[in-house]
mmCIF file of C-alpha atoms in Angstrom:
data_model
loop_
_atom_site.group_PDB
_atom_site.id
_atom_site.type_symbol
_atom_site.label_atom_id
_atom_site.label_comp_id
_atom_site.label_asym_id
_atom_site.label_seq_id
_atom_site.Cartn_x
_atom_site.Cartn_y
_atom_site.Cartn_z
ATOM 1 C CA MET F 157 -16.723 12.985 -14.954
ATOM 2 C CA ARG F 158 -20.444 13.025 -15.755
ATOM 3 C CA VAL F 159 -21.357 9.230 -15.237
ATOM 4 C CA ILE F 160 -24.890 8.273 -16.695
ATOM 5 C CA VAL F 161 -25.894 5.070 -14.247
ATOM 6 C CA ILE F 162 -29.319 2.774 -15.177
ATOM 7 C CA GLY F 163 -30.426 1.693 -12.829
ATOM 8 C CA ALA F 164 -31.228 1.669 -8.694
ATOM 9 C CA GLY F 165 -29.999 -1.373 -7.189
ATOM 10 C CA VAL F 166 -26.941 -2.744 -4.997
ATOM 11 C CA ALA F 167 -24.705 -1.897 -7.905
ATOM 12 C CA GLY F 168 -26.168 1.222 -9.346
ATOM 13 C CA LEU F 169 -26.390 3.013 -5.932
ATOM 14 C CA ALA F 170 -22.734 2.193 -4.791
ATOM 15 C CA LEU F 171 -21.466 2.796 -7.724
ATOM 16 C CA ALA F 172 -23.212 6.310 -7.597
ATOM 17 C CA ARG F 173 -22.010 6.758 -3.969
ATOM 18 C CA GLY F 174 -18.805 6.020 -4.500
ATOM 19 C CA LEU F 175 -18.827 8.460 -7.619
ATOM 20 C CA LEU F 176 -19.706 11.285 -5.588
ATOM 21 C CA ASN F 177 -17.479 10.412 -2.397
ATOM 22 C CA ALA F 178 -14.438 10.451 -5.215
ATOM 23 C CA GLY F 179 -15.926 13.803 -6.364
ATOM 24 C CA HIS F 180 -17.485 12.788 -9.751
ATOM 25 C CA GLU F 181 -20.991 14.262 -10.580
ATOM 26 C CA ALA F 182 -23.863 11.063 -11.125
ATOM 27 C CA GLU F 183 -27.186 10.598 -12.495
ATOM 28 C CA VAL F 184 -29.659 7.625 -11.334
ATOM 29 C CA TYR F 185 -32.298 7.356 -13.681
ATOM 30 C CA GLU F 186 -34.555 3.417 -12.336
ATOM 31 C CA GLU F 187 -37.692 2.467 -14.093
ATOM 32 C CA ALA F 188 -38.946 1.520 -11.032
ATOM 33 C CA PRO F 189 -41.406 4.032 -9.892
ATOM 34 C CA GLU F 190 -40.167 4.166 -6.321
ATOM 35 C CA LEU F 191 -36.868 2.721 -4.781
ATOM 36 C CA ARG F 192 -36.866 -1.760 -5.238
ATOM 37 C CA THR F 193 -37.197 -2.547 -1.406
ATOM 38 C CA ALA F 194 -39.326 -6.071 -2.902
ATOM 39 C CA GLY F 195 -36.601 -9.193 -1.713
ATOM 40 C CA GLY F 196 -35.170 -11.420 1.470
ATOM 41 C CA SER F 197 -31.817 -10.400 2.376
ATOM 42 C CA VAL F 198 -28.245 -11.100 1.426
ATOM 43 C CA SER F 199 -25.017 -11.959 3.181
ATOM 44 C CA LEU F 200 -22.423 -10.288 2.283
ATOM 45 C CA TRP F 201 -18.525 -11.447 3.396
ATOM 46 C CA PRO F 202 -15.819 -9.486 4.520
ATOM 47 C CA GLY F 203 -14.609 -7.934 0.700
ATOM 48 C CA SER F 204 -18.145 -6.562 0.676
ATOM 49 C CA THR F 205 -18.276 -5.269 4.795
ATOM 50 C CA ALA F 206 -14.625 -3.972 3.993
ATOM 51 C CA ILE F 207 -16.313 -1.543 0.132
ATOM 52 C CA LEU F 208 -19.869 -0.703 3.293
ATOM 53 C CA ASP F 209 -17.332 1.110 4.599
ATOM 54 C CA GLU F 210 -15.230 2.410 2.211
ATOM 55 C CA LEU F 211 -18.462 3.950 1.057
ATOM 56 C CA LYS F 212 -19.418 5.442 4.523
ATOM 57 C CA ALA F 213 -22.243 3.382 4.253
ATOM 58 C CA ASP F 214 -22.755 2.649 8.767
ATOM 59 C CA HIS F 215 -24.361 -1.430 8.285
ATOM 60 C CA THR F 216 -23.535 -1.190 11.901
ATOM 61 C CA GLY F 217 -26.410 -2.775 13.881
ATOM 62 C CA VAL F 218 -27.903 -3.769 10.350
ATOM 63 C CA GLY F 219 -28.691 -6.784 10.012
ATOM 64 C CA ARG F 220 -26.963 -10.081 11.494
ATOM 65 C CA ARG F 221 -22.886 -11.547 12.057
ATOM 66 C CA LEU F 222 -22.377 -14.480 10.714
ATOM 67 C CA GLU F 223 -19.845 -16.200 13.147
ATOM 68 C CA THR F 224 -20.447 -20.577 11.116
ATOM 69 C CA LEU F 225 -21.579 -21.915 8.530
ATOM 70 C CA GLU F 226 -23.612 -25.314 9.050
ATOM 71 C CA SER F 227 -24.028 -27.704 6.705
ATOM 72 C CA TRP F 228 -26.969 -30.283 7.995
ATOM 73 C CA SER F 229 -28.673 -33.238 7.128
ATOM 74 C CA GLY F 230 -31.865 -33.787 6.353
ATOM 75 C CA ASP F 231 -32.725 -34.951 10.456
ATOM 76 C CA GLY F 232 -30.654 -32.238 11.317
ATOM 77 C CA ARG F 233 -27.336 -33.880 12.132
ATOM 78 C CA GLU F 234 -24.775 -31.488 11.647
ATOM 79 C CA LEU F 235 -22.070 -32.274 8.673
ATOM 80 C CA LEU F 236 -19.724 -29.468 9.168
ATOM 81 C CA THR F 237 -18.669 -26.345 9.835
ATOM 82 C CA ILE F 238 -17.137 -23.450 8.374
ATOM 83 C CA ASP F 239 -15.352 -20.662 11.137
ATOM 84 C CA LEU F 240 -16.459 -17.517 9.241
ATOM 85 C CA THR F 241 -14.445 -15.623 11.779
ATOM 86 C CA ALA F 242 -11.841 -17.346 10.404
ATOM 87 C CA ALA F 243 -12.154 -15.554 7.687
ATOM 88 C CA GLU F 244 -13.367 -12.229 9.662
ATOM 89 C CA ARG F 245 -9.460 -12.252 11.158
ATOM 90 C CA ARG F 246 -8.309 -12.654 8.049
ATOM 91 C CA TYR F 247 -9.920 -10.364 6.610
ATOM 92 C CA GLY F 248 -10.553 -7.757 9.336
ATOM 93 C CA HIS F 249 -14.751 -7.279 8.464
ATOM 94 C CA PRO F 250 -17.488 -9.829 9.358
ATOM 95 C CA SER F 251 -19.652 -11.803 7.438
ATOM 96 C CA VAL F 252 -23.314 -9.793 7.512
ATOM 97 C CA HIS F 253 -26.764 -11.631 6.909
ATOM 98 C CA VAL F 254 -29.014 -8.256 5.910
ATOM 99 C CA ALA F 255 -32.339 -7.593 4.225
ATOM 100 C CA ARG F 256 -31.900 -6.453 0.812
ATOM 101 C CA SER F 257 -34.072 -3.618 1.622
ATOM 102 C CA GLU F 258 -31.959 -2.625 4.403
ATOM 103 C CA LEU F 259 -28.876 -2.393 1.932
ATOM 104 C CA VAL F 260 -30.297 -0.757 -0.865
ATOM 105 C CA GLU F 261 -31.410 2.526 2.062
ATOM 106 C CA LEU F 262 -28.323 2.324 3.682
ATOM 107 C CA LEU F 263 -26.782 2.501 0.204
ATOM 108 C CA ALA F 264 -29.725 4.876 -1.485
ATOM 109 C CA ASP F 265 -28.897 7.765 1.584
ATOM 110 C CA GLY F 266 -28.020 10.417 -0.528
ATOM 111 C CA VAL F 267 -27.734 9.204 -3.192
ATOM 112 C CA PRO F 268 -29.686 11.755 -6.067
ATOM 113 C CA VAL F 269 -32.320 9.449 -8.386
ATOM 114 C CA THR F 270 -34.954 9.921 -10.604
ATOM 115 C CA TYR F 271 -37.534 6.974 -10.088
ATOM 116 C CA GLY F 272 -40.503 6.237 -12.530
ATOM 117 C CA MET F 273 -37.805 6.706 -15.502
ATOM 118 C CA PRO F 274 -37.989 3.847 -18.322
ATOM 119 C CA VAL F 275 -34.461 4.265 -20.605
ATOM 120 C CA GLU F 276 -36.081 3.110 -23.983
ATOM 121 C CA HIS F 277 -32.398 3.149 -26.207
ATOM 122 C CA VAL F 278 -29.678 3.642 -25.703
ATOM 123 C CA VAL F 279 -26.721 4.886 -28.148
ATOM 124 C CA PRO F 280 -23.051 2.655 -26.413
ATOM 125 C CA GLU F 281 -20.637 4.953 -28.867
ATOM 126 C CA ARG F 282 -21.972 8.097 -27.399
ATOM 127 C CA ALA F 283 -22.670 7.464 -23.229
ATOM 128 C CA GLU F 284 -25.762 8.307 -24.544
ATOM 129 C CA ALA F 285 -29.582 7.405 -23.263
ATOM 130 C CA ARG F 286 -32.085 7.829 -24.388
ATOM 131 C CA LEU F 287 -35.581 8.341 -21.582
ATOM 132 C CA ALA F 288 -38.967 7.811 -21.880
ATOM 133 C CA ASP F 289 -40.326 10.871 -21.075
ATOM 134 C CA GLY F 290 -38.244 12.124 -24.567
ATOM 135 C CA ARG F 291 -35.814 13.445 -22.986
ATOM 136 C CA THR F 292 -31.664 12.272 -24.234
ATOM 137 C CA VAL F 293 -28.980 12.260 -21.020
ATOM 138 C CA ARG F 294 -24.665 11.941 -22.123
ATOM 139 C CA GLY F 295 -22.473 11.895 -19.510
ATOM 140 C CA ASP F 296 -18.272 11.148 -20.240
ATOM 141 C CA VAL F 297 -19.242 7.053 -19.332
ATOM 142 C CA LEU F 298 -22.434 5.432 -19.205
ATOM 143 C CA VAL F 299 -23.231 2.619 -16.754
ATOM 144 C CA GLY F 300 -25.850 -0.365 -17.339
ATOM 145 C CA ALA F 301 -26.449 -1.500 -13.703
ATOM 146 C CA ASP F 302 -30.119 -2.186 -14.611
ATOM 147 C CA GLY F 303 -30.400 -6.345 -13.682
ATOM 148 C CA ARG F 304 -30.535 -9.487 -15.918
ATOM 149 C CA ARG F 305 -33.174 -7.632 -17.930
ATOM 150 C CA SER F 306 -30.751 -4.848 -19.077
ATOM 151 C CA VAL F 307 -31.225 -2.517 -21.348
ATOM 152 C CA VAL F 308 -27.896 -1.255 -21.813
ATOM 153 C CA ARG F 309 -26.726 -5.076 -22.419
ATOM 154 C CA ARG F 310 -28.861 -5.196 -24.580
ATOM 155 C CA ALA F 311 -27.600 -2.234 -26.770
ATOM 156 C CA LEU F 312 -24.068 -3.683 -25.772
ATOM 157 C CA TRP F 313 -24.610 -7.394 -26.145
ATOM 158 C CA GLY F 314 -28.119 -7.868 -28.007
ATOM 159 C CA ASP F 315 -30.232 -11.070 -27.148
ATOM 160 C CA ASP F 316 -30.395 -12.056 -23.138
ATOM 161 C CA PRO F 317 -27.422 -15.304 -23.022
ATOM 162 C CA ALA F 318 -28.437 -15.778 -19.425
ATOM 163 C CA LYS F 319 -30.213 -19.379 -19.427
ATOM 164 C CA LEU F 320 -32.220 -21.558 -16.825
ATOM 165 C CA SER F 321 -29.739 -23.772 -14.524
ATOM 166 C CA GLY F 322 -32.465 -25.436 -13.917
ATOM 167 C CA TRP F 323 -33.157 -24.781 -10.440
ATOM 168 C CA VAL F 324 -35.378 -22.753 -8.221
ATOM 169 C CA THR F 325 -35.697 -20.754 -5.415
ATOM 170 C CA TRP F 326 -38.693 -20.301 -3.215
ATOM 171 C CA GLN F 327 -37.977 -17.887 0.463
ATOM 172 C CA GLY F 328 -39.169 -14.976 2.657
ATOM 173 C CA PHE F 329 -39.129 -14.626 6.169
ATOM 174 C CA THR F 330 -40.179 -16.302 9.720
ATOM 175 C CA THR F 331 -40.808 -13.833 12.274
ATOM 176 C CA MET F 332 -42.235 -17.368 14.450
ATOM 177 C CA PRO F 333 -39.027 -17.126 16.656
ATOM 178 C CA THR F 334 -36.848 -20.374 16.061
ATOM 179 C CA ALA F 335 -33.756 -22.077 17.970
ATOM 180 C CA LEU F 336 -31.788 -19.985 15.082
ATOM 181 C CA THR F 337 -33.366 -16.543 14.985
ATOM 182 C CA GLU F 338 -31.207 -14.709 17.500
ATOM 183 C CA THR F 339 -28.085 -17.021 16.902
ATOM 184 C CA HIS F 340 -24.972 -16.453 14.449
ATOM 185 C CA ARG F 341 -25.896 -19.300 12.202
ATOM 186 C CA ALA F 342 -26.063 -19.974 8.862
ATOM 187 C CA VAL F 343 -27.703 -23.379 7.853
ATOM 188 C CA MET F 344 -28.128 -25.387 4.664
ATOM 189 C CA ILE F 345 -29.915 -28.654 4.893
ATOM 190 C CA ALA F 346 -29.037 -30.350 1.443
ATOM 191 C CA GLY F 347 -30.800 -33.861 0.943
ATOM 192 C CA ALA F 348 -32.127 -36.122 -2.823
ATOM 193 C CA LYS F 349 -35.391 -33.891 -2.056
ATOM 194 C CA GLY F 350 -33.721 -30.075 -2.700
ATOM 195 C CA LEU F 351 -32.207 -27.018 -0.622
ATOM 196 C CA CYS F 352 -33.217 -25.334 3.192
ATOM 197 C CA GLY F 353 -31.070 -22.512 4.176
ATOM 198 C CA LEU F 354 -31.650 -20.770 6.749
ATOM 199 C CA ILE F 355 -30.237 -17.554 7.683
ATOM 200 C CA PRO F 356 -31.250 -14.834 10.746
ATOM 201 C CA ALA F 357 -31.295 -11.465 9.548
ATOM 202 C CA GLY F 358 -31.575 -9.324 12.346
ATOM 203 C CA GLN F 359 -34.538 -7.665 14.059
ATOM 204 C CA GLY F 360 -36.436 -11.496 15.012
ATOM 205 C CA ARG F 361 -36.596 -12.119 11.715
ATOM 206 C CA LEU F 362 -35.090 -15.074 9.758
ATOM 207 C CA LEU F 363 -34.435 -16.353 5.399
ATOM 208 C CA TRP F 364 -35.517 -19.748 4.840
ATOM 209 C CA TRP F 365 -35.360 -20.878 1.212
ATOM 210 C CA PHE F 366 -36.070 -23.990 -0.698
ATOM 211 C CA ASP F 367 -34.234 -24.437 -4.189
ATOM 212 C CA VAL F 368 -35.593 -26.908 -6.399
ATOM 213 C CA ARG F 369 -35.096 -28.164 -9.523
ATOM 214 C CA SER F 370 -38.027 -27.183 -11.745
ATOM 215 C CA ALA F 371 -38.972 -25.680 -15.431
ATOM 216 C CA PRO F 372 -41.207 -24.210 -16.974
ATOM 217 C CA GLY F 373 -44.594 -25.713 -16.809
ATOM 218 C CA GLU F 374 -44.070 -28.394 -14.283
ATOM 219 C CA PRO F 375 -44.402 -28.139 -10.406
ATOM 220 C CA PHE F 376 -42.675 -25.490 -7.977
ATOM 221 C CA TRP F 377 -42.841 -22.950 -10.697
ATOM 222 C CA GLY F 378 -43.980 -20.077 -10.525
ATOM 223 C CA ASP F 379 -46.977 -20.313 -11.082
ATOM 224 C CA ASP F 380 -47.602 -22.956 -9.407
ATOM 225 C CA THR F 381 -50.963 -22.472 -7.148
ATOM 226 C CA ARG F 382 -49.850 -25.325 -4.868
ATOM 227 C CA VAL F 383 -46.117 -24.496 -4.147
ATOM 228 C CA VAL F 384 -46.215 -24.445 -0.118
ATOM 229 C CA GLU F 385 -48.617 -27.834 0.038
ATOM 230 C CA ARG F 386 -45.610 -29.160 -2.581
ATOM 231 C CA LEU F 387 -42.616 -27.387 -0.087
ATOM 232 C CA ARG F 388 -44.624 -28.976 3.328
ATOM 233 C CA GLU F 389 -45.077 -32.634 1.317
ATOM 234 C CA ARG F 390 -41.802 -32.771 0.080
ATOM 235 C CA PHE F 391 -40.229 -31.382 3.874
ATOM 236 C CA GLY F 392 -42.182 -31.725 6.077
ATOM 237 C CA GLY F 393 -40.282 -34.577 7.428
ATOM 238 C CA TRP F 394 -37.173 -32.387 7.985
ATOM 239 C CA ALA F 395 -35.754 -31.999 10.651
ATOM 240 C CA GLU F 396 -36.953 -28.802 12.779
ATOM 241 C CA PRO F 397 -37.317 -26.024 12.684
ATOM 242 C CA VAL F 398 -37.851 -27.002 9.039
ATOM 243 C CA PRO F 399 -41.771 -28.257 9.452
ATOM 244 C CA GLY F 400 -42.399 -25.453 12.016
ATOM 245 C CA ILE F 401 -41.565 -23.072 8.981
ATOM 246 C CA LEU F 402 -43.443 -24.785 6.442
ATOM 247 C CA GLU F 403 -46.672 -24.177 8.863
ATOM 248 C CA THR F 404 -46.118 -19.969 8.853
ATOM 249 C CA ILE F 405 -45.877 -19.725 5.314
ATOM 250 C CA THR F 406 -48.169 -16.613 3.613
ATOM 251 C CA ASP F 407 -46.023 -14.718 1.261
ATOM 252 C CA ILE F 408 -43.916 -16.294 -0.409
ATOM 253 C CA ASP F 409 -41.216 -15.181 -2.953
ATOM 254 C CA PHE F 410 -40.187 -17.356 -6.147
ATOM 255 C CA PHE F 411 -36.686 -16.276 -8.268
ATOM 256 C CA PRO F 412 -35.609 -18.825 -10.719
ATOM 257 C CA HIS F 413 -32.034 -19.350 -11.871
ATOM 258 C CA HIS F 414 -30.816 -18.493 -14.603
ATOM 259 C CA ARG F 415 -26.553 -18.578 -15.188
ATOM 260 C CA HIS F 416 -24.163 -17.418 -18.144
ATOM 261 C CA VAL F 417 -20.186 -17.419 -19.073
ATOM 262 C CA ILE F 418 -19.143 -14.156 -18.975
ATOM 263 C CA PRO F 419 -17.558 -12.269 -21.470
ATOM 264 C CA PRO F 420 -13.898 -10.968 -20.930
ATOM 265 C CA VAL F 421 -15.021 -7.459 -22.252
ATOM 266 C CA TRP F 422 -18.486 -6.023 -21.630
ATOM 267 C CA GLY F 423 -18.573 -3.038 -23.025
ATOM 268 C CA LYS F 424 -17.821 -0.470 -26.212
ATOM 269 C CA GLY F 425 -16.368 3.013 -25.862
ATOM 270 C CA PRO F 426 -17.645 5.036 -23.077
ATOM 271 C CA THR F 427 -20.030 2.651 -21.714
ATOM 272 C CA THR F 428 -19.684 -0.700 -19.873
ATOM 273 C CA LEU F 429 -21.518 -2.803 -17.064
ATOM 274 C CA ALA F 430 -22.496 -3.262 -13.785
ATOM 275 C CA GLY F 431 -23.761 -6.214 -11.667
ATOM 276 C CA ASP F 432 -26.452 -9.009 -12.775
ATOM 277 C CA SER F 433 -26.580 -7.254 -16.500
ATOM 278 C CA ALA F 434 -22.675 -8.471 -16.340
ATOM 279 C CA HIS F 435 -22.973 -10.765 -14.730
ATOM 280 C CA THR F 436 -26.305 -13.266 -13.479
ATOM 281 C CA MET F 437 -25.196 -16.137 -12.176
ATOM 282 C CA PRO F 438 -27.778 -18.597 -9.470
ATOM 283 C CA PRO F 439 -27.535 -16.945 -6.264
ATOM 284 C CA THR F 440 -26.005 -20.380 -4.603
ATOM 285 C CA MET F 441 -22.822 -19.431 -3.486
ATOM 286 C CA ALA F 442 -24.322 -16.250 -2.776
ATOM 287 C CA GLN F 443 -22.273 -14.240 -4.487
ATOM 288 C CA GLY F 444 -24.979 -11.963 -6.255
ATOM 289 C CA ALA F 445 -25.138 -8.683 -4.144
ATOM 290 C CA ASN F 446 -21.300 -9.574 -3.573
ATOM 291 C CA GLN F 447 -20.032 -9.422 -6.783
ATOM 292 C CA ALA F 448 -21.978 -6.211 -7.232
ATOM 293 C CA LEU F 449 -20.246 -4.158 -4.437
ATOM 294 C CA GLU F 450 -16.973 -5.569 -6.269
ATOM 295 C CA ASP F 451 -18.044 -3.902 -9.252
ATOM 296 C CA ALA F 452 -19.315 -0.638 -8.040
ATOM 297 C CA TRP F 453 -15.712 -0.724 -5.835
ATOM 298 C CA LEU F 454 -13.555 -1.120 -8.524
ATOM 299 C CA LEU F 455 -15.374 1.105 -11.402
ATOM 300 C CA ALA F 456 -15.690 3.931 -9.344
ATOM 301 C CA GLY F 457 -11.868 4.296 -10.047
ATOM 302 C CA SER F 458 -11.548 3.479 -13.418
ATOM 303 C CA LEU F 459 -13.560 5.968 -15.250
ATOM 304 C CA GLY F 460 -9.979 6.286 -17.255
ATOM 305 C CA ASP F 461 -9.529 2.051 -17.739
ATOM 306 C CA LEU F 462 -13.143 0.932 -18.153
ATOM 307 C CA ARG F 463 -12.107 -1.739 -20.632
ATOM 308 C CA GLY F 464 -9.518 -2.550 -17.510
ATOM 309 C CA TYR F 465 -12.215 -2.355 -14.809
ATOM 310 C CA GLU F 466 -14.266 -5.252 -17.375
ATOM 311 C CA ARG F 467 -10.811 -7.521 -17.513
ATOM 312 C CA ALA F 468 -9.721 -7.274 -13.601
ATOM 313 C CA ARG F 469 -13.745 -7.782 -12.800
ATOM 314 C CA SER F 470 -14.580 -10.586 -15.499
ATOM 315 C CA LYS F 471 -11.413 -13.264 -14.464
ATOM 316 C CA VAL F 472 -12.739 -12.733 -10.969
ATOM 317 C CA ALA F 473 -16.562 -12.612 -10.929
ATOM 318 C CA ARG F 474 -15.902 -15.648 -13.358
ATOM 319 C CA ARG F 475 -14.743 -18.206 -10.100
ATOM 320 C CA PRO F 476 -17.823 -18.086 -8.050
ATOM 321 C CA ALA F 477 -20.150 -17.712 -11.293
ATOM 322 C CA ARG F 478 -18.825 -21.504 -12.535
ATOM 323 C CA LEU F 479 -19.133 -23.052 -9.380
ATOM 324 C CA ALA F 480 -22.763 -21.810 -9.111
ATOM 325 C CA ALA F 481 -24.038 -22.673 -12.264
ATOM 326 C CA THR F 482 -23.639 -26.170 -11.277
ATOM 327 C CA GLU F 483 -25.612 -26.006 -8.813
ATOM 328 C CA ALA F 484 -23.249 -28.111 -6.799
ATOM 329 C CA THR F 485 -24.047 -26.593 -2.687
ATOM 330 C CA ASN F 486 -27.693 -27.628 -3.611
ATOM 331 C CA MET F 487 -27.322 -31.558 -4.452
ATOM 332 C CA GLN F 488 -26.621 -33.809 -1.504
ATOM 333 C CA ARG F 489 -23.165 -35.282 -1.166
ATOM 334 C CA PRO F 490 -22.867 -38.058 1.514
ATOM 335 C CA MET F 491 -18.875 -37.854 1.120
ATOM 336 C CA VAL F 492 -18.963 -34.391 3.071
ATOM 337 C CA GLU F 493 -19.400 -35.652 6.922
ATOM 338 C CA LEU F 494 -15.281 -36.976 6.638
ATOM 339 C CA LEU F 495 -14.180 -33.284 5.257
ATOM 340 C CA SER F 496 -12.880 -31.959 8.921
ATOM 341 C CA ASP F 497 -13.994 -28.214 9.959
ATOM 342 C CA ARG F 498 -10.011 -27.297 10.049
ATOM 343 C CA PHE F 499 -9.797 -27.773 6.420
ATOM 344 C CA VAL F 500 -13.205 -26.114 4.982
ATOM 345 C CA THR F 501 -12.614 -23.220 6.998
ATOM 346 C CA ARG F 502 -9.595 -23.014 5.192
ATOM 347 C CA LEU F 503 -10.692 -23.268 1.667
ATOM 348 C CA TYR F 504 -13.582 -21.239 2.362
ATOM 349 C CA THR F 505 -11.558 -18.411 3.554
ATOM 350 C CA THR F 506 -9.013 -18.687 1.088
ATOM 351 C CA LEU F 507 -12.076 -19.038 -1.679
ATOM 352 C CA LEU F 508 -13.408 -15.317 -0.236
ATOM 353 C CA ARG F 509 -10.165 -13.757 -0.987
ATOM 354 C CA ARG F 510 -9.962 -15.052 -4.721
ATOM 355 C CA TYR F 511 -13.877 -13.777 -5.505
ATOM 356 C CA SER F 512 -12.907 -10.488 -4.434
ATOM 357 C CA ASN F 513 -11.130 -7.679 -5.792
ATOM 358 C CA TYR F 514 -11.743 -5.523 -3.025
ATOM 359 C CA LEU F 515 -9.569 -8.175 -0.722
ATOM 360 C CA LEU F 516 -6.980 -9.977 -3.342
ATOM 361 C CA THR F 517 -5.775 -6.001 -3.602
ATOM 362 C CA ALA F 518 -5.796 -4.806 -0.318
ATOM 363 C CA SER F 519 -4.028 -8.211 1.509
#
């Protein structure tokens, strides 16, 4: 089949790769002038690393394998630890933290993409898209993988359904040596002031991020010229390596959190959606890239039943999306230290399966 893919992010590239591997034709059109490598890094759970293997995208040596996910208090006390190797043993694939640039480069290898080509109009009923250069392309199937501001979704759903959650993320990398940089430990520190996350990303890099409450016109919003100073004031008293990282900040990226209800059916006729265009969710559950890969994997084998693909994926994607929409992981939970590491490890291992069509099918 001939498939037109709009968008060359994680979902679009992974889908095109899967389609080509299966013997289909795939044409990818991307608005950006080149591969979009901006952004921080992403955590890929066992279902996603398994999908990368199926896509023949060799992730060996890319990023950093994760062994634990730890919750700390602001003063550095370890409250609980999730053993991620339990999920690795259960599902046969590791959890890996990788820079987004490395992930998209891995997925883009061998995939033909036409860059600098915005889509101006979509006719869902005919799997047809009019490009900015005046050409019209048509396939047996058209997939909108063009993100939260999706042109394809607008043709299907109308106005953008996503709303601000009231939280934002400021993030970046540090190459300053820390006690975590060369480890396999992910750390989340939640308190009344917000959340700080720290995860090694390989090659001497540590991803840091701060989640705080904010809205347009308020401090910590994207146009806040004092944001670095404000972050230092708010989090500078927390345990190391937080103060040291705050002092090194030069480049910093801003991401407002959006959420929306995921409908059971996304598309119409021969047109469907994948990735953030179908299920925008806050990053608090570290599921955005994972759900995009899940879409790509299932859709590549479901071209003959697009509504079946949408129902299967919406049922699963809703689970992390609903929890992420509460922003629960950003909030201080004094009772968390009463839970046992063994209990939370078993719970998390189970949740990873419930969040993955691949793992639900394979195990």
